[in-house]
XYZ file of C-alpha atoms in Angstrom:
86
model
C -54.414 120.968 5.190
C -50.858 121.550 6.378
C -47.956 119.607 4.946
C -46.836 118.593 8.399
C -50.152 116.872 9.134
C -50.103 114.626 6.059
C -48.656 111.217 6.924
C -46.460 109.134 4.628
C -45.392 111.862 2.211
C -41.834 112.075 1.037
C -40.010 115.329 1.477
C -38.683 116.886 -1.710
C -35.135 117.364 -0.469
C -32.565 117.501 -3.194
C -29.259 115.793 -2.573
C -25.959 115.878 -4.373
C -24.741 112.454 -5.365
C -21.263 111.728 -4.068
C -18.569 111.089 -6.598
C -17.083 107.593 -6.412
C -13.724 107.529 -4.571
C -12.088 105.512 -7.362
C -12.377 106.778 -10.913
C -12.376 104.410 -13.874
C -8.835 105.398 -14.882
C -7.276 104.893 -11.433
C -5.064 101.848 -11.054
C -5.455 100.068 -7.727
C -1.854 99.107 -7.099
C 0.531 98.964 -4.130
C 2.618 101.731 -5.739
C -0.310 104.172 -5.917
C 0.154 105.504 -2.379
C -2.080 108.559 -2.824
C -5.019 106.273 -3.599
C -4.263 103.629 -0.976
C -3.786 106.089 1.877
C -7.393 107.293 1.485
C -8.637 103.847 2.540
C -6.646 103.585 5.777
C -7.806 105.008 9.106
C -5.608 107.012 11.462
C -4.903 103.848 13.451
C -3.710 102.080 10.297
C -6.805 99.936 9.777
C -8.381 99.268 6.390
C -11.707 101.097 6.136
C -14.839 99.140 5.253
C -16.766 99.198 1.994
C -19.739 100.969 3.557
C -17.590 103.800 4.856
C -15.823 104.489 1.570
C -18.623 103.412 -0.802
C -16.618 101.190 -3.107
C -17.661 98.021 -4.898
C -16.760 94.556 -3.651
C -14.232 94.056 -6.434
C -12.575 97.406 -5.699
C -12.450 96.637 -1.966
C -10.701 93.324 -2.630
C -8.110 95.013 -4.853
C -7.566 97.783 -2.280
C -7.067 95.232 0.501
C -4.524 93.274 -1.548
C -2.677 96.478 -2.490
C -2.534 97.651 1.150
C -1.214 94.289 2.322
C 1.451 94.257 -0.410
C 2.508 97.804 0.521
C 2.774 96.785 4.183
C 4.957 93.763 3.335
C 7.251 95.957 1.231
C 7.329 98.459 4.162
C 5.742 101.251 2.176
C 2.997 101.393 4.829
C 3.175 100.643 8.549
C 1.282 97.639 9.921
C 0.302 99.618 13.009
C 0.128 103.324 13.641
C 0.267 103.558 17.435
C 1.770 107.021 17.659
C -0.560 109.060 19.832
C -1.017 112.651 18.848
C -0.862 114.894 21.902
C -3.329 117.762 21.891
C -2.009 121.118 22.961
């Protein structure tokens, strides 16, 4: 009996578990620009939890930090500069 003809069997594919984007020692703060900039899209939007795979608590702290950085003009509110392709 071929493997392909057996229904409902799981394939034995191995996968590498992704490392979490925020380590336990990282401080989620408006001053930590290298961390915050990873959670902002090219348009300047805050990326969702599902996209970046962070916990709810981490996402709340990231959102607060991004908003504080925007108010203190460390980050732009909008990023409307269009990149022209050559």
